[in-house]
XYZ file of C-alpha atoms in Angstrom:
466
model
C 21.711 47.459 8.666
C 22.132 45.725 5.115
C 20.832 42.074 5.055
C 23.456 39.289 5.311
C 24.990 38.036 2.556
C 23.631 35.340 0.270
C 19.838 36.304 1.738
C 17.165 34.798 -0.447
C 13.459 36.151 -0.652
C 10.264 34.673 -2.026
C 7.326 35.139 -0.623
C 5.423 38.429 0.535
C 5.825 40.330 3.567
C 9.694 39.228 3.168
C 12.721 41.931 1.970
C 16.516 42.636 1.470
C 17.691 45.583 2.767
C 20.884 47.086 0.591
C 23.838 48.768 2.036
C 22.280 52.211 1.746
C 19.276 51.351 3.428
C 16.829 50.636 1.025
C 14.174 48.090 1.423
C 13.469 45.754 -1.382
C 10.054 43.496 -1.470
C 8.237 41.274 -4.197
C 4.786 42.241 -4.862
C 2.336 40.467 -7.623
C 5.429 39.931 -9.451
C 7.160 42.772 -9.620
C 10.467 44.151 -7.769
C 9.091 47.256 -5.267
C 12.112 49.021 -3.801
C 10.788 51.767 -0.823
C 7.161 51.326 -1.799
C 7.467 52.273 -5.734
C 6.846 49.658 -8.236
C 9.985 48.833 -10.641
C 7.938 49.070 -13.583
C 10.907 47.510 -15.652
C 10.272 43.787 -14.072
C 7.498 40.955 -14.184
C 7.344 37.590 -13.196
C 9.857 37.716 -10.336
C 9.845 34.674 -8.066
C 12.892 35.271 -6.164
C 15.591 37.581 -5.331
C 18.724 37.496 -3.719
C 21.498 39.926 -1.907
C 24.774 38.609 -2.927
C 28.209 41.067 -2.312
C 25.940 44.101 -2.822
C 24.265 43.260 -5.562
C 20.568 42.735 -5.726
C 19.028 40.081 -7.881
C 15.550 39.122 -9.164
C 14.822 35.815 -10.940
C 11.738 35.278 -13.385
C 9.962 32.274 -14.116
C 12.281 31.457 -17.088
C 14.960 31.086 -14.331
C 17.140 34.043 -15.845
C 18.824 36.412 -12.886
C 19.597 40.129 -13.540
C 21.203 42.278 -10.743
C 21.719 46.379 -9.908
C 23.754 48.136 -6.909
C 21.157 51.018 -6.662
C 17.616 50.974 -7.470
C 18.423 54.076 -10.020
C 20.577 51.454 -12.160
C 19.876 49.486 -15.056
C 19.151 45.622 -15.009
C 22.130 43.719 -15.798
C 22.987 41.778 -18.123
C 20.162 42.902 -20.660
C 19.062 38.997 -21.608
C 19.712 37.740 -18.154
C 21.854 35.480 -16.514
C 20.279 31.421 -15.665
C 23.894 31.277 -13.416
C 21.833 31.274 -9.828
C 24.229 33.499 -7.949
C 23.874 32.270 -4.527
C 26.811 29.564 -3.902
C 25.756 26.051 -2.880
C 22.490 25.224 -3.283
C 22.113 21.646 -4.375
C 18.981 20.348 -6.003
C 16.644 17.284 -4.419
C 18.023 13.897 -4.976
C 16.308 12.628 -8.456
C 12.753 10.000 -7.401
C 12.776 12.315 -4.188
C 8.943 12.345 -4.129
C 6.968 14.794 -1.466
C 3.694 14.065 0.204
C 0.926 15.736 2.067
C 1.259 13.977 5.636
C -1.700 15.038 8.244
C -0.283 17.564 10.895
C 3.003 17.809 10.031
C 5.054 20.114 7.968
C 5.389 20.193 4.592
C 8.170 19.171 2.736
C 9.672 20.556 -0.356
C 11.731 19.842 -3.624
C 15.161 22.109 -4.716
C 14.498 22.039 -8.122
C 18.477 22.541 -10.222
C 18.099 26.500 -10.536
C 17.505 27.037 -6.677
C 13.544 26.714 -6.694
C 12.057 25.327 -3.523
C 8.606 23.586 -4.725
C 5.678 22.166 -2.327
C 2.067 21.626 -0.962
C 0.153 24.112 0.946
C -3.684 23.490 0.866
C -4.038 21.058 -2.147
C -1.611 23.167 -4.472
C 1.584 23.365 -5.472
C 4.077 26.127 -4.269
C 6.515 28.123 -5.353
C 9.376 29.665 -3.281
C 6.115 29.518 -1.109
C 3.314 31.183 -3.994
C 0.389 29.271 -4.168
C 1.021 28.068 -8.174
C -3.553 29.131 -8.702
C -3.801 26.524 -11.731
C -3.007 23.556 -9.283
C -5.708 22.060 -6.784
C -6.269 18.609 -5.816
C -2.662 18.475 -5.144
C -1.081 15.182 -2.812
C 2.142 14.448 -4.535
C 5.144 16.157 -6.502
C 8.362 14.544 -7.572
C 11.518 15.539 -9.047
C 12.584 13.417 -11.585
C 15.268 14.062 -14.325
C 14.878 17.993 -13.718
C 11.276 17.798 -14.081
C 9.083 18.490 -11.334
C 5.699 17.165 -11.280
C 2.220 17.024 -9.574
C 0.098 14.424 -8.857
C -3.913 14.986 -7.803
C -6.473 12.780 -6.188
C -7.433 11.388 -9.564
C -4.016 9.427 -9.447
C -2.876 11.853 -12.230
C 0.193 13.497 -12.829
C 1.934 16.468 -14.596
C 5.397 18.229 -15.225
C 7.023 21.396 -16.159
C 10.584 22.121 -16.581
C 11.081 25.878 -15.138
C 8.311 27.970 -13.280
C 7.224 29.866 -16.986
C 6.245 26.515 -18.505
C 2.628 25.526 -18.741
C 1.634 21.766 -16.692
C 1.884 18.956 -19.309
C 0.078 17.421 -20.559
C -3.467 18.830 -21.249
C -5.189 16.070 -19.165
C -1.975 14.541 -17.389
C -1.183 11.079 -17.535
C -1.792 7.948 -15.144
C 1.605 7.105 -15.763
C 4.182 7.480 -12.325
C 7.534 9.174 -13.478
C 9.669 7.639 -10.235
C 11.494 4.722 -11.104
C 10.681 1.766 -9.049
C 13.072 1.617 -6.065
C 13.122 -0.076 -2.913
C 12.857 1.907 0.615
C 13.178 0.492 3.817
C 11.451 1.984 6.849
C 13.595 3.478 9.551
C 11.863 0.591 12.517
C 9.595 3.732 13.435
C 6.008 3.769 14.580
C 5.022 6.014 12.049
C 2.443 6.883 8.972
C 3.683 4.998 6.018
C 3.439 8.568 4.317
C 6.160 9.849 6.742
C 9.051 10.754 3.879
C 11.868 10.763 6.534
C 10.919 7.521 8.102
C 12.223 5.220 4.522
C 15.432 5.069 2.811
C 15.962 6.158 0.350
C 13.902 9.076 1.712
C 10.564 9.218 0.107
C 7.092 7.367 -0.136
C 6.888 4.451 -1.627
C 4.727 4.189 -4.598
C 3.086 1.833 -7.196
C 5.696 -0.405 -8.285
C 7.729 0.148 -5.361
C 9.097 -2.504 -2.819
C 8.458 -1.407 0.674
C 10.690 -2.983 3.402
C 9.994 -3.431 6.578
C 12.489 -5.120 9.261
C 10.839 -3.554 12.659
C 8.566 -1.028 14.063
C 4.957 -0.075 13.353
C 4.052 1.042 10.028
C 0.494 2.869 10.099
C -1.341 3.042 6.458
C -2.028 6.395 5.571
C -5.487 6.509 3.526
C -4.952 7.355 -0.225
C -1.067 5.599 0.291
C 0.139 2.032 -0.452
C -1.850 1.325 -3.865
C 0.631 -1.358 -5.395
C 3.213 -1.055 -3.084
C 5.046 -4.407 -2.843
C 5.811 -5.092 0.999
C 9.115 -7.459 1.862
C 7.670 -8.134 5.388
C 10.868 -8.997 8.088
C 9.808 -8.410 10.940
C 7.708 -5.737 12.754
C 3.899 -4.825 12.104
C 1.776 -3.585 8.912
C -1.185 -1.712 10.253
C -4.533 -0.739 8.152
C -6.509 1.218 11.230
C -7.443 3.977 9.615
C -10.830 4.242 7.432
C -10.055 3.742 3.532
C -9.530 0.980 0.503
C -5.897 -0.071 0.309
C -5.456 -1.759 -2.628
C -1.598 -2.917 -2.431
C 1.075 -5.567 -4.642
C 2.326 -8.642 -3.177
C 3.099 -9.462 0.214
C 6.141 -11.756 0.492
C 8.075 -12.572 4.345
C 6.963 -13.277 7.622
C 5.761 -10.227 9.860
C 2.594 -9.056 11.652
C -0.759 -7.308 9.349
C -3.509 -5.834 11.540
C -6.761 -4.797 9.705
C -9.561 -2.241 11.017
C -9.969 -0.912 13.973
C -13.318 -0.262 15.934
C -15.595 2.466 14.495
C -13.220 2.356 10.969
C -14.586 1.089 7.717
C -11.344 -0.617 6.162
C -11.100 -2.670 2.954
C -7.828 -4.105 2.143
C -6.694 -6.287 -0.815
C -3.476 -7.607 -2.338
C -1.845 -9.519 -5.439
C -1.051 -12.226 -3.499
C 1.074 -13.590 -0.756
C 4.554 -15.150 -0.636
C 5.698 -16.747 2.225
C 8.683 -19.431 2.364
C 9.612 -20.321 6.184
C 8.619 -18.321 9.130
C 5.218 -17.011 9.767
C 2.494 -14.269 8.812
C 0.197 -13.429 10.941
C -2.684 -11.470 9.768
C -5.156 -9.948 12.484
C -8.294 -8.324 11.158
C -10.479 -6.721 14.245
C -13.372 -8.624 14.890
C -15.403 -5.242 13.313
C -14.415 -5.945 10.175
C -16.783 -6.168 7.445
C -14.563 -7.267 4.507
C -12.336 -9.894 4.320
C -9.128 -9.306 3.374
C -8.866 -9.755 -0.546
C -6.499 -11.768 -2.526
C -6.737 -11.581 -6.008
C -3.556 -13.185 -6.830
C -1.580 -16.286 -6.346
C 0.054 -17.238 -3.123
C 2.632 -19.420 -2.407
C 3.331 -20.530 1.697
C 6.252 -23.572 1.590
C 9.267 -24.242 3.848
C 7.594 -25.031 7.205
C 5.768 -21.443 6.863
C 2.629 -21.147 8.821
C -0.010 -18.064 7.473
C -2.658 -17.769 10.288
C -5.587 -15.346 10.359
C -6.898 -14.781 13.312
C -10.046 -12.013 14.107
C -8.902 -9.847 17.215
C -10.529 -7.691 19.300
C -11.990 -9.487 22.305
C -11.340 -12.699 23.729
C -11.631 -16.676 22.380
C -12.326 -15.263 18.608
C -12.382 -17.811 16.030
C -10.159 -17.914 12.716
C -10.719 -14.486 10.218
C -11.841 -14.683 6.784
C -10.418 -14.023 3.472
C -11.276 -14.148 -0.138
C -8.989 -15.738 -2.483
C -8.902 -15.616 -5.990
C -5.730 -16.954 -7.158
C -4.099 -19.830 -6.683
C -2.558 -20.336 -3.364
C 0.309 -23.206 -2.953
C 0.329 -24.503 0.299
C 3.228 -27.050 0.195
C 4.634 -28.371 3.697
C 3.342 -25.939 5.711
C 0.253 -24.587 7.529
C -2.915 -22.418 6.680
C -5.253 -21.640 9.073
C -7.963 -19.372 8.182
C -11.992 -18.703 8.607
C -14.138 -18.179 6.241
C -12.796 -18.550 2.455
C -14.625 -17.085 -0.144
C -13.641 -15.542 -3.908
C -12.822 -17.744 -6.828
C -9.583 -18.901 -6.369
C -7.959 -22.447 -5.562
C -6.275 -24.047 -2.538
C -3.861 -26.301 -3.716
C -2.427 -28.275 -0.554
C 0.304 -31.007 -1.319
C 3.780 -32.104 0.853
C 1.939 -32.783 4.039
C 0.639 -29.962 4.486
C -2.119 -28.588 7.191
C -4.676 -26.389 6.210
C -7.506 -25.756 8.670
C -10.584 -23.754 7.179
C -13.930 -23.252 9.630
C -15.941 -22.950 6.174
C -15.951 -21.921 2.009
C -18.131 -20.825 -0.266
C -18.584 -22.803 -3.876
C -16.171 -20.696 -5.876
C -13.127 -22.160 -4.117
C -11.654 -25.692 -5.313
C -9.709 -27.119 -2.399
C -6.972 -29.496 -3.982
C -5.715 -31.470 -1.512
C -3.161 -33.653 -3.194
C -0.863 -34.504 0.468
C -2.281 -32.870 3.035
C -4.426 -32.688 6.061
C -7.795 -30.718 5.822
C -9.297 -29.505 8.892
C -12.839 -28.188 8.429
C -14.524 -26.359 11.177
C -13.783 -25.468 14.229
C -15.030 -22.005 15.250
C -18.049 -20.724 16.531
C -20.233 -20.821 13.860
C -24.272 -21.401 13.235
C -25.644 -24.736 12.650
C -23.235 -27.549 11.407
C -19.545 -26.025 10.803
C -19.276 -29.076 7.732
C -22.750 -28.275 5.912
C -20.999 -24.326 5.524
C -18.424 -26.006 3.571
C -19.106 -25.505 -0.131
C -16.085 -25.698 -1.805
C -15.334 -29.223 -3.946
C -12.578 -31.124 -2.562
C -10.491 -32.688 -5.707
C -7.035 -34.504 -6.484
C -8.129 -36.185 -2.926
C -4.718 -38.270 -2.675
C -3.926 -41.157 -1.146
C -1.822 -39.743 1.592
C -4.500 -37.254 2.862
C -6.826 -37.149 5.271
C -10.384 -34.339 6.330
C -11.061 -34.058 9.693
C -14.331 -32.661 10.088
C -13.946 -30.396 13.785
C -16.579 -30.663 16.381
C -18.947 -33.141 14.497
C -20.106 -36.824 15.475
C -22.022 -38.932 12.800
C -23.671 -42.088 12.776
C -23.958 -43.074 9.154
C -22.362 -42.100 6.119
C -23.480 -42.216 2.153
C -21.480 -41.559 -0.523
C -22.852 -41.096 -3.934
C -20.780 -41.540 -7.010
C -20.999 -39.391 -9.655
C -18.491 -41.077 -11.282
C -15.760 -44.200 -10.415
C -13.916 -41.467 -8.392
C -16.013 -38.982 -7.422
C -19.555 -38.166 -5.160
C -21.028 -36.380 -2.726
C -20.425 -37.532 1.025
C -23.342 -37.284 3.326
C -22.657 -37.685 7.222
C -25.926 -38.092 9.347
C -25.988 -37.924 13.337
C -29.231 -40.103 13.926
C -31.800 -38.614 11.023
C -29.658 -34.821 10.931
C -27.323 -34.260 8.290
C -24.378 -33.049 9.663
C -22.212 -32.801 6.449
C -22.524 -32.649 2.541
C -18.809 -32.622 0.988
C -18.142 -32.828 -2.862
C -15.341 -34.650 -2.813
C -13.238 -36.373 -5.814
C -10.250 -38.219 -6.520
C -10.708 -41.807 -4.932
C -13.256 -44.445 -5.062
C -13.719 -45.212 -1.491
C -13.821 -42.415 1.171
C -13.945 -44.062 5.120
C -15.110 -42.362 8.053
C -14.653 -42.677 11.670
C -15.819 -41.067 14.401
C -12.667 -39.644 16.633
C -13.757 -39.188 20.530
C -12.449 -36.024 22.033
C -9.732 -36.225 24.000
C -7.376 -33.151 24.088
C -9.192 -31.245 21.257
C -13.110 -31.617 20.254
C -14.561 -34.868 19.161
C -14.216 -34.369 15.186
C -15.020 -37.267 11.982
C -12.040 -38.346 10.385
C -12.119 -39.079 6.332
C -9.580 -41.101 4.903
C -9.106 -42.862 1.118
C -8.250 -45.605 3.095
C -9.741 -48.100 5.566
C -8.344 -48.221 8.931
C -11.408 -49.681 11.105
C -14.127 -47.082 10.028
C -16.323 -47.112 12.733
C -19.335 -45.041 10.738
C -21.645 -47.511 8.469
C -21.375 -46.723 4.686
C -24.521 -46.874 3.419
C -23.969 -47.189 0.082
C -26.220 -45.522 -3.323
């Protein structure tokens, strides 16, 4: 029985069968009809059975087609018309990834070719393509395909013949930067299907996400931009993410038990609504900022270790500028090289920071401990506290003091010292007012804490001053 029309072949082991019963194969590049070699042929990547004709492509994309296997090729030069009706080529940006245990994808290139992945190398009609390796992305983009390897480098070709370009590739994506929005899935973000426009977002790229569980898929996400509405960002899996700005309210989680995870970003933007960012209490690395931030509008950007119960706050580094202006922070541990800048009435509670922060806290309330933490939760806090404005206030958490000194180092600026008894229980650096006034504030709902104010309002701790 002769094949059905419009059958297509590629790959070995495959064959059309013509109306008079002979069987015709691909092997090593040449057409073999019955077993005999048609010595007439080379490079054949395809053929096709089309109202009794049989045709063979080559990699130049030029068809020729015979009735009988005694005829000649026709027409002499070839044909690039594909003869098989209807075959539409990928959408241009479609990009195709290697996703863990599932099957690969491919690319219709404009001339019928079906491109993909199979064991770090590209494929054609299904042929391993043996100068490829390192292969985990190919793209179609303005009737170019092209290959991208672990090395974050890419190459093209126009048609099957041509050689990849160029020599050494380039570092430079060819997808345009688009925005895809994931399908509210709990899914890897290296799931194709699960974003539209279908694809996986790359650098440059705006990821949105309004619901569902996105799971970070090693080697995936480097300077993605994520518009966070809703649902949950998750970085459980073992690798270094390092991805663009995150900007909306939503849910990050970060490590998992028994997974070595290092994540950083370009900064975070968050006006109204809240971010909640929970690295596992496993964690070795704080999550990295090294950007400016921005949190106004009533937002609230809490880090919070998980993992067991009554954890205290989780760290990160910051190494921008982050703009905290009528709204609420609440983190660990800061470190990096960055600045808070707090103004507007704002809250920021911090359990402790290194001396590369400047915390600038123009209008605001600073809470500074806190947590479970060594030793005095104050004398951890490193950072200089500047621009120390008249309508803000430090609450030092879970302290009690029984003397304070504050030396100048100039008309508006020192170094506080808070002493329990003979024990120093806090050493701030803090400028931008000539009188600081501390009281001791008995617990009542929350833990006793010291209260520091450019004002005096009954300070009930003895200034000592030096």
């Amino acid at each position: 029985m002769a094949s059905p029309n419009n059958t297509v072949i590629s790959v070995p082991g495959q064959s059309i069968v013509d109306a008079r019963g002979n069987r015709w194969t691909i092997v090593d590049g040449q057409v073999v009809v019955n077993g005999i070699i048609d010595l007439t042929t080379a490079n054949v990547i395809e053929m096709a059975y089309d109202n009794g004709l049989v045709w063979q492509k080559n990699t130049d994309n030029l068809w020729w087609s015979k009735t009988t296997p005694g005829a000649s090729w026709q027409p002499p030069y070839g044909t690039p018309v594909d003869p098989i009706p209807n075959q539409v080529a990928s959408a241009n940006d479609t990009i195709v990834t290697i996703v863990p245990n599932s099957p690969a994808a491919s690319i219709t290139d404009a001339t019928g070719n079906s491109w993909s992945i199979s064991n770090g190398q590209v494929t054609l009609n299904g042929i391993a393509d043996p100068t490829t390796a390192n292969v985990i992305e190919i793209a179609y983009v303005n009737g170019k395909v092209w290959q991208e390897n672990t090395d974050d480098l890419w190459w093209s070709k126009s048609k099957p013949s041509d050689q990849w370009g160029p020599d050494y590739g380039t570092a430079t994506s060819p997808v345009a930067h688009v925005a895809r929005t994931w399908n509210g899935a709990s899914a890897a973000f290296a799931t194709p299907g699960d974003w539209l426009p279908g694809g996986v977002p790359q650098a440059g790229d705006t990821a949105i996400i309004n619901s569902g569980d996105v799971l970070m898929t090693p080697g995936y996400g480097n300077g993605v931009n994520f518009a966070l509405r809703g649902g949950e960002l998750s970085f459980n899996a073992s690798g270094t993410f390092k991805t663009g700005t995150w900007n909306g309210p939503g849910s990050v989680t970060i490590g998992y038990p028994g997974q070595s995870v290092t994540v950083s970003n370009t900064g975070i933007v968050l006006s109204g609504g809240e971010l909640d960012i929970r690295p596992f209490n496993t964690t070795r690395t704080p999550l990295a900022i090294h950007g400016n931030s921005s949190v106004t509008g009533g937002a609230v950007l809490d880090v919070q270790y998980v993992g067991t119960a009554s954890l205290p706050r989780g760290p990160i580094e910051n190494d921008g500028i982050m703009t905290v202006n009528g709204a609420t922070l609440e983190v660990g541990a800061v470190s990096g090289n960055g600045v808070i800048r707090a103004t507007g009435n704002s809250s920021v509670s911090v359990l402790s920071a290194g001396s590369g922060q400047t915390i600038q806290l123009v209008s605001a309330h600073l809470y500074i401990g806190g947590g479970p933490l060594p030793g005095s939760t104050a004398m951890q806090f490193l950072a200089p506290v500047t621009s120390f404005g008249a309508n803000s206030e430090i609450s030092l958490v879970g302290a009690q003091a029984t003397r304070e000194v504050f030396t100048k180092t100039s008309p508006t600026a020192g170094e506080l010292l808070l002493y329990n008894g003979s024990t120093k229980v806090a050493d701030l650096h803090i400028s931008g007012q000539s009188h600081i006034y501390a009281s001791n504030i008995p617990p009542v709902s929350s833990p006793a804490s010291v209260l520091l104010t450019p004002y005096d309002t009954g300070h009930s701790i003895p200034i000592a001053s030096s």
